[in-house]
XYZ file of C-alpha atoms in Angstrom:
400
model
C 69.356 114.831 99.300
C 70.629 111.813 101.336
C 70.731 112.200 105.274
C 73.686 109.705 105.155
C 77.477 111.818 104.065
C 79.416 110.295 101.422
C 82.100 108.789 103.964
C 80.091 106.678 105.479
C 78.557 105.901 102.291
C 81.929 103.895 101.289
C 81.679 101.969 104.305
C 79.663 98.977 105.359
C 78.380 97.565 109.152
C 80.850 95.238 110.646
C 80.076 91.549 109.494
C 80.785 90.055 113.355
C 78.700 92.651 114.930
C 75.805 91.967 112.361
C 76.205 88.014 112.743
C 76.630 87.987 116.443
C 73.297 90.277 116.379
C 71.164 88.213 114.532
C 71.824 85.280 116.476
C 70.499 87.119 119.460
C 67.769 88.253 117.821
C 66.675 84.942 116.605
C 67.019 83.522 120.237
C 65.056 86.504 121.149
C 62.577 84.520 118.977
C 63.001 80.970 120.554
C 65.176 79.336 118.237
C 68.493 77.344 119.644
C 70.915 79.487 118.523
C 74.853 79.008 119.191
C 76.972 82.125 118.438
C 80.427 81.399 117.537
C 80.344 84.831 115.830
C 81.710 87.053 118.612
C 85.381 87.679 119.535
C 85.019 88.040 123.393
C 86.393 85.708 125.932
C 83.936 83.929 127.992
C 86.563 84.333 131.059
C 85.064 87.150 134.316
C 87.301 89.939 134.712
C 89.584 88.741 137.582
C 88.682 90.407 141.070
C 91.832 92.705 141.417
C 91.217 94.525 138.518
C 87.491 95.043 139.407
C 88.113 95.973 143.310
C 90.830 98.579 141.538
C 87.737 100.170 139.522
C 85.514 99.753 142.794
C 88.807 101.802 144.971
C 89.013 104.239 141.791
C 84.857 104.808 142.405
C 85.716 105.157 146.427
C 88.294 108.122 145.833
C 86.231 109.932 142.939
C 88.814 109.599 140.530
C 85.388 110.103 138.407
C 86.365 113.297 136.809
C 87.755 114.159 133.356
C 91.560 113.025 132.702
C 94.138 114.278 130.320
C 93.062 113.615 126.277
C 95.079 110.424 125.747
C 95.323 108.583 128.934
C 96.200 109.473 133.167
C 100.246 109.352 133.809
C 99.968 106.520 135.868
C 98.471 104.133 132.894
C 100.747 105.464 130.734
C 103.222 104.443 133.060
C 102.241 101.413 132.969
C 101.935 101.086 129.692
C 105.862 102.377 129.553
C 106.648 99.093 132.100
C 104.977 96.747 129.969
C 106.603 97.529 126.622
C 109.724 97.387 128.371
C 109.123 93.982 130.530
C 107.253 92.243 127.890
C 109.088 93.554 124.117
C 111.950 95.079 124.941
C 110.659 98.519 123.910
C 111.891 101.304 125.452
C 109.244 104.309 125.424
C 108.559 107.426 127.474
C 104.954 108.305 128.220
C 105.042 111.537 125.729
C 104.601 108.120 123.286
C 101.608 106.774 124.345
C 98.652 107.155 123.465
C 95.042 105.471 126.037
C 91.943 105.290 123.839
C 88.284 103.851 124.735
C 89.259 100.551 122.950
C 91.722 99.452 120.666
C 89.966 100.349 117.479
C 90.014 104.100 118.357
C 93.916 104.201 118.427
C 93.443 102.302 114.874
C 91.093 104.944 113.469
C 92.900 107.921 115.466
C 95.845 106.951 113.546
C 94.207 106.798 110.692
C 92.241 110.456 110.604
C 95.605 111.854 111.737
C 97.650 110.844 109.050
C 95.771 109.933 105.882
C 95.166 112.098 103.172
C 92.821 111.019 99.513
C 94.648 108.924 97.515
C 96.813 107.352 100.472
C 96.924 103.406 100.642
C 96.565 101.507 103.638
C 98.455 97.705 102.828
C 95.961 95.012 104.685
C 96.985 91.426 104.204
C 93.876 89.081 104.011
C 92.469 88.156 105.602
C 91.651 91.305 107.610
C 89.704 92.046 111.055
C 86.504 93.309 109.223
C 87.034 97.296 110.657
C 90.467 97.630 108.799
C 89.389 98.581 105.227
C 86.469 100.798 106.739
C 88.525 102.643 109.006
C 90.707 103.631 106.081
C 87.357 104.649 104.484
C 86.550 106.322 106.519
C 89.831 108.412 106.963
C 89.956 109.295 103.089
C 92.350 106.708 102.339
C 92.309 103.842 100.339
C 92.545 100.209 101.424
C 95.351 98.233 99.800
C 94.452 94.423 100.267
C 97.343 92.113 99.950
C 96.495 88.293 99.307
C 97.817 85.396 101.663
C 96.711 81.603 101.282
C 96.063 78.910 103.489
C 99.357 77.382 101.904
C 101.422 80.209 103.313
C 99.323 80.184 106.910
C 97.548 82.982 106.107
C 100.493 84.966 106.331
C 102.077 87.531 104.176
C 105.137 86.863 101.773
C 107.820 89.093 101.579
C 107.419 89.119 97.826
C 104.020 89.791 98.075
C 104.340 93.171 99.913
C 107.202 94.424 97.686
C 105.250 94.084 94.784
C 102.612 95.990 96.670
C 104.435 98.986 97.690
C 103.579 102.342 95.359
C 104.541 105.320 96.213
C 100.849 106.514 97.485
C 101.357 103.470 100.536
C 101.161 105.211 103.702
C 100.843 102.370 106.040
C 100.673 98.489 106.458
C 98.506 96.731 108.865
C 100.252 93.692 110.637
C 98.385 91.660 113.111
C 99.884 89.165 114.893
C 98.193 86.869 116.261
C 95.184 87.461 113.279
C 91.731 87.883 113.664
C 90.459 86.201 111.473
C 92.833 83.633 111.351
C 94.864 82.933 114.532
C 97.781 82.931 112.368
C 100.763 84.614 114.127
C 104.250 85.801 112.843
C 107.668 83.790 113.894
C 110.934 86.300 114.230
C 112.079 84.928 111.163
C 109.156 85.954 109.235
C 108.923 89.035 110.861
C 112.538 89.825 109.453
C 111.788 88.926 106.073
C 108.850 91.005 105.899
C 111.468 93.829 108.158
C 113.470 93.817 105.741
C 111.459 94.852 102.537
C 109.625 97.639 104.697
C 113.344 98.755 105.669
C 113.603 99.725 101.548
C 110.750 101.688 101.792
C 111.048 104.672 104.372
C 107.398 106.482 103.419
C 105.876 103.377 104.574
C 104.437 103.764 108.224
C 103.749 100.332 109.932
C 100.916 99.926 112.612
C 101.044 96.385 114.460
C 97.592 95.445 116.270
C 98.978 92.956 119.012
C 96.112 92.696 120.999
C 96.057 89.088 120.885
C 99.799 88.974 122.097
C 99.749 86.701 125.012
C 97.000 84.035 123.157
C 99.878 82.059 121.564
C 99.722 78.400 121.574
C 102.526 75.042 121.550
C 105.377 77.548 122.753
C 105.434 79.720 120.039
C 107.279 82.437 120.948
C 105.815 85.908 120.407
C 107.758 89.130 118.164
C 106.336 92.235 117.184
C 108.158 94.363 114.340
C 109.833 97.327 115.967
C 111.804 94.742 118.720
C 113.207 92.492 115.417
C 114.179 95.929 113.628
C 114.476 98.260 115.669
C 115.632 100.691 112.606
C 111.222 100.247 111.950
C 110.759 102.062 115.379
C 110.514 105.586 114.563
C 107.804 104.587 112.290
C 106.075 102.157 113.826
C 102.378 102.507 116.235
C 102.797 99.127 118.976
C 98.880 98.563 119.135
C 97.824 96.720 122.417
C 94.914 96.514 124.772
C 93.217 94.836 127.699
C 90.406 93.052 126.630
C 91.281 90.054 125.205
C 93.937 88.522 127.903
C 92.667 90.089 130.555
C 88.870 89.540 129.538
C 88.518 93.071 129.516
C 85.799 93.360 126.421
C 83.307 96.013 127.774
C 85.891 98.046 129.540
C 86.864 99.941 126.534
C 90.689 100.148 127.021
C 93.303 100.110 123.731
C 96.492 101.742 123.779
C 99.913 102.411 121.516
C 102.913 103.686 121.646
C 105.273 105.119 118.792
C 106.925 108.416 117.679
C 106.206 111.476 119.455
C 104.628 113.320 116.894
C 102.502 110.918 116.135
C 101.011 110.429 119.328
C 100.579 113.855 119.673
C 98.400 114.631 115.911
C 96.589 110.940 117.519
C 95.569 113.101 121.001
C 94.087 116.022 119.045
C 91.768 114.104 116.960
C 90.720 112.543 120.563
C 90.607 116.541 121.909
C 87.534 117.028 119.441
C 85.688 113.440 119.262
C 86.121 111.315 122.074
C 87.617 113.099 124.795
C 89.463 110.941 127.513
C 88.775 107.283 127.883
C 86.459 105.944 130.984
C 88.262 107.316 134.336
C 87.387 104.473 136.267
C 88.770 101.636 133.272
C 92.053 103.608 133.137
C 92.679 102.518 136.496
C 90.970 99.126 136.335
C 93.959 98.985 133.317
C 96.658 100.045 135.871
C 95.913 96.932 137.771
C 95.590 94.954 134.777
C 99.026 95.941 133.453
C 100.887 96.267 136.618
C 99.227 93.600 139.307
C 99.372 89.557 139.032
C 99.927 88.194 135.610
C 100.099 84.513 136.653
C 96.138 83.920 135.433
C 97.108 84.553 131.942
C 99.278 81.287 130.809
C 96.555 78.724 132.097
C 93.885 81.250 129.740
C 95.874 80.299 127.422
C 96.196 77.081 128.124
C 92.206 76.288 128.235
C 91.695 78.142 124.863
C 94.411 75.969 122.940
C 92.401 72.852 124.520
C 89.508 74.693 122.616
C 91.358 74.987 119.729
C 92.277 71.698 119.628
C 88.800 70.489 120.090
C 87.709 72.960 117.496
C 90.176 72.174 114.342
C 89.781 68.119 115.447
C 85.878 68.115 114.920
C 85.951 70.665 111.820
C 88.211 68.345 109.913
C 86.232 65.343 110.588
C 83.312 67.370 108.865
C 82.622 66.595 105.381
C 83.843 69.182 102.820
C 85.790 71.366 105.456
C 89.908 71.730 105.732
C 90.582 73.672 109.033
C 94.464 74.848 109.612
C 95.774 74.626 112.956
C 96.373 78.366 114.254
C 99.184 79.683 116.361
C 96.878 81.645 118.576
C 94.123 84.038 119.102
C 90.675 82.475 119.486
C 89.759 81.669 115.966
C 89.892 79.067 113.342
C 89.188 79.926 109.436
C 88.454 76.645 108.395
C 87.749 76.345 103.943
C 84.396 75.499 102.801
C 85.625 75.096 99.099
C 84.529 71.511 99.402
C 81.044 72.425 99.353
C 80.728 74.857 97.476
C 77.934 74.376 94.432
C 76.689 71.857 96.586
C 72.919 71.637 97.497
C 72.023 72.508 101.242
C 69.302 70.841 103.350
C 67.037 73.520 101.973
C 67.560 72.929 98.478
C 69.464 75.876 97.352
C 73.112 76.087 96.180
C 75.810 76.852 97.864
C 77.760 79.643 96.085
C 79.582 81.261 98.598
C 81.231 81.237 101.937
C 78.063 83.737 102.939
C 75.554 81.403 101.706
C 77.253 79.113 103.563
C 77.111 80.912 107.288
C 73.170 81.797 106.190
C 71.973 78.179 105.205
C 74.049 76.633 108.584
C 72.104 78.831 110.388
C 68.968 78.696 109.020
C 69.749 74.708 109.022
C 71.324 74.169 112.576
C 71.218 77.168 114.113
C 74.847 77.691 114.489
C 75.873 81.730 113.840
C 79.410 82.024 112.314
C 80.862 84.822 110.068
C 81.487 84.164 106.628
C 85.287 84.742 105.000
C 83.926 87.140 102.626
C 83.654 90.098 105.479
C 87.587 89.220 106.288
C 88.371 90.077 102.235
C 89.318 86.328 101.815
C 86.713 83.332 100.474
C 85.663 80.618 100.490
C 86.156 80.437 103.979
C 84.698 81.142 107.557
C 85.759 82.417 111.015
C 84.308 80.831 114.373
C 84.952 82.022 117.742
C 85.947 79.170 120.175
C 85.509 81.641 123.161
C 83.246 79.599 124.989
C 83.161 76.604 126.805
C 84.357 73.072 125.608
C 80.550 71.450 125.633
C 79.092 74.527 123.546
C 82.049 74.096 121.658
C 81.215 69.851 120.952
C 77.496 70.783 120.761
C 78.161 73.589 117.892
C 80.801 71.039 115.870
C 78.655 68.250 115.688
C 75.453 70.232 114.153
C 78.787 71.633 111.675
C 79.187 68.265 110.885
C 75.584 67.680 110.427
C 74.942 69.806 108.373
C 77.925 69.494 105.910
C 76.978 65.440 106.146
C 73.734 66.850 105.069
C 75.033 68.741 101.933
C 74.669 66.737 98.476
């Protein structure tokens, strides 16, 4: 009899967690290892939000809050929706969870039922599918290409709609690929989920203010707002305001919703971290001015990045509207021979034989449900950045 329950059996260990692990282990071991596997700015959480956790220590605001989040976050939460999208919520629809994959998987174990389908375009952030698993649904992969910047057609999703699909995933900007939606595209893809009332439509923006050459940033319920009272707003902390460890996603959408999305949290997680929530009030409602220049450093990175992965033999790497990531194509080497003398056959074999080779950790496009390609992080300085390009280029100079 198997220890392990049949959920979980359907469901495998994130890819970026297991690459990003093994590179530490094998600098654990010596080796000079460069992880570009990670998603986690490199920036310090600026000092306002930290002395706002220090105050929140002070005056013992250590205790247990409500379920889904304290008033005053929410509040927050309320302001920035309405400042930043032109959403208008109250705080009966929001929902605070200890990261922004909770309110993903809350959502999820609220609402799914077997047989449900969960649309994801490809390619995905790895926990998507899994999450669905894990809920008793089914994931629904939709195809993009490279051609159509990793973005998904209109005609695409209609012909994907059944009458089981509960939900589509949009994620804007992408992890994996930094690709992020225009208001034009939004509409088109609007307007065949406006034909389709059972379809629920959860939009993971956490990467909202990492947008690059002016692109302007939409999500779906502000370019229809006849999609509101079925669309989740996914946000979070931790990306622009280099808020990783603090554990701090959050959502707002219909009332009911939210609601079904707090009891699930009454009997797993309980309330998020006291002492984050208000580190978050800070975040959301203090100085934003630190954000833009972020930005500005990681589309230098980007630039860096996508320059020196062209120049490397048997790579094409898109330019990406924002986000942290590139996923360049490796379909230039594949069935070629690697430095070790074994075949390339995959984007995985790929990401193992680069490391093995040159020690550089990267996740492999397979784990995103899209090949032959691979994801790096450029969430780190410019001269780790050079250092880990130019052992890419080695290597794939290497290849024959």
């Amino acid at each position: 009899m198997s220890l392990q329950s049949a959920a979980l059996s359907r469901v495998k260990p994130s890819a970026t967690l297991a690459a990003d692990q093994k590179a530490r282990e094998l600098k654990a071991q010596g080796r000079d290892v460069i992880s570009l596997a990670a998603g986690e700015p490199d920036f310090d959480t600026p000092e306002n939000i930290k002395e706002a956790a220090v105050k929140a220590i002070r005056d013992g605001k250590t205790k247990y809050t409500t379920v889904d989040g304290i008033p005053e976050l929410k509040e927050a939460i309320v302001a920035k929706f309405r400042r930043e999208n032109g959403l208008e919520y109250k705080t009966s629809q929001v929902n605070v969870s200890p990261g922004g994959k909770p309110v993903i998987f809350n959502a999820m174990i609220a609402t799914l039922n077997p047989g449900d389908e969960v649309l994801i375009p490809t390619p995905y952030w790895v926990s998507y599918p899994d999450m669905v698993l894990l809920a008793g649904g089914t994931p629904a992969p939709v195809p993009t290409s490279a051609e159509t910047g990793f973005k998904l057609q209109p005609e695409a999703l209609e012909r994907a709609i059944t009458p089981r699909t509960r939900w589509i995933i949009l994620n804007s900007p992408s992890n994996p690929s930094g690709a992020a939606y225009t208001k034009d595209e939004l509409r088109a893809v609007a307007d065949v989920l406006l034909r389709h009332p059972q379809v629920w439509i959860l939009t993971d923006d956490m990467y909202e203010h990492l947008v690059f050459d002016d692109f302007e940033f939409w999500t779906i319920a502000q370019v229809e707002p006849a999609l509101y009272d079925r669309t989740l707003t996914m946000n979070g902390v931790s990306k622009a305001y280099a808020m990783t460890g603090w554990r701090i996603g959050y959502a707002a959408g219909p009332e009911p919703l939210i609601k079904l999305m707090a009891k699930v949290m009454s009997q797993s997680t309980s309330n998020p971290c006291s002492i984050s929530q208000w580190a978050a009030v800070e975040a959301l409602n203090g100085p934003q001015d630190f954000i833009k220049p972020n930005a500005r450093l990681f589309q230098e990175r980007r630039d860096l990045v996508v320059s020196m992965l062209n120049q490397a033999n048997g790579i094409k790497c898109p330019t990406p509207e924002g986000a942290f990531y590139v996923y360049p194509s490796v379909e230039g080497l594949i069935g070629k021979k690697a430095p070790s003398g074994r075949v390339i056959q995959s984007d995985e074999d790929f990401a193992v034989e680069l490391l093995e080779t040159e020690g550089v950790s990267v996740v492999f496009g397979g784990a995103f449900g899209l090949s032959p390609f691979f994801r790096i992080s450029y969430a780190t300085s410019n001269a780790v950045l050079e250092d880990a390009c130019s052992r890419i280029q080695r290597f794939c100079a290497s290849v024959s």
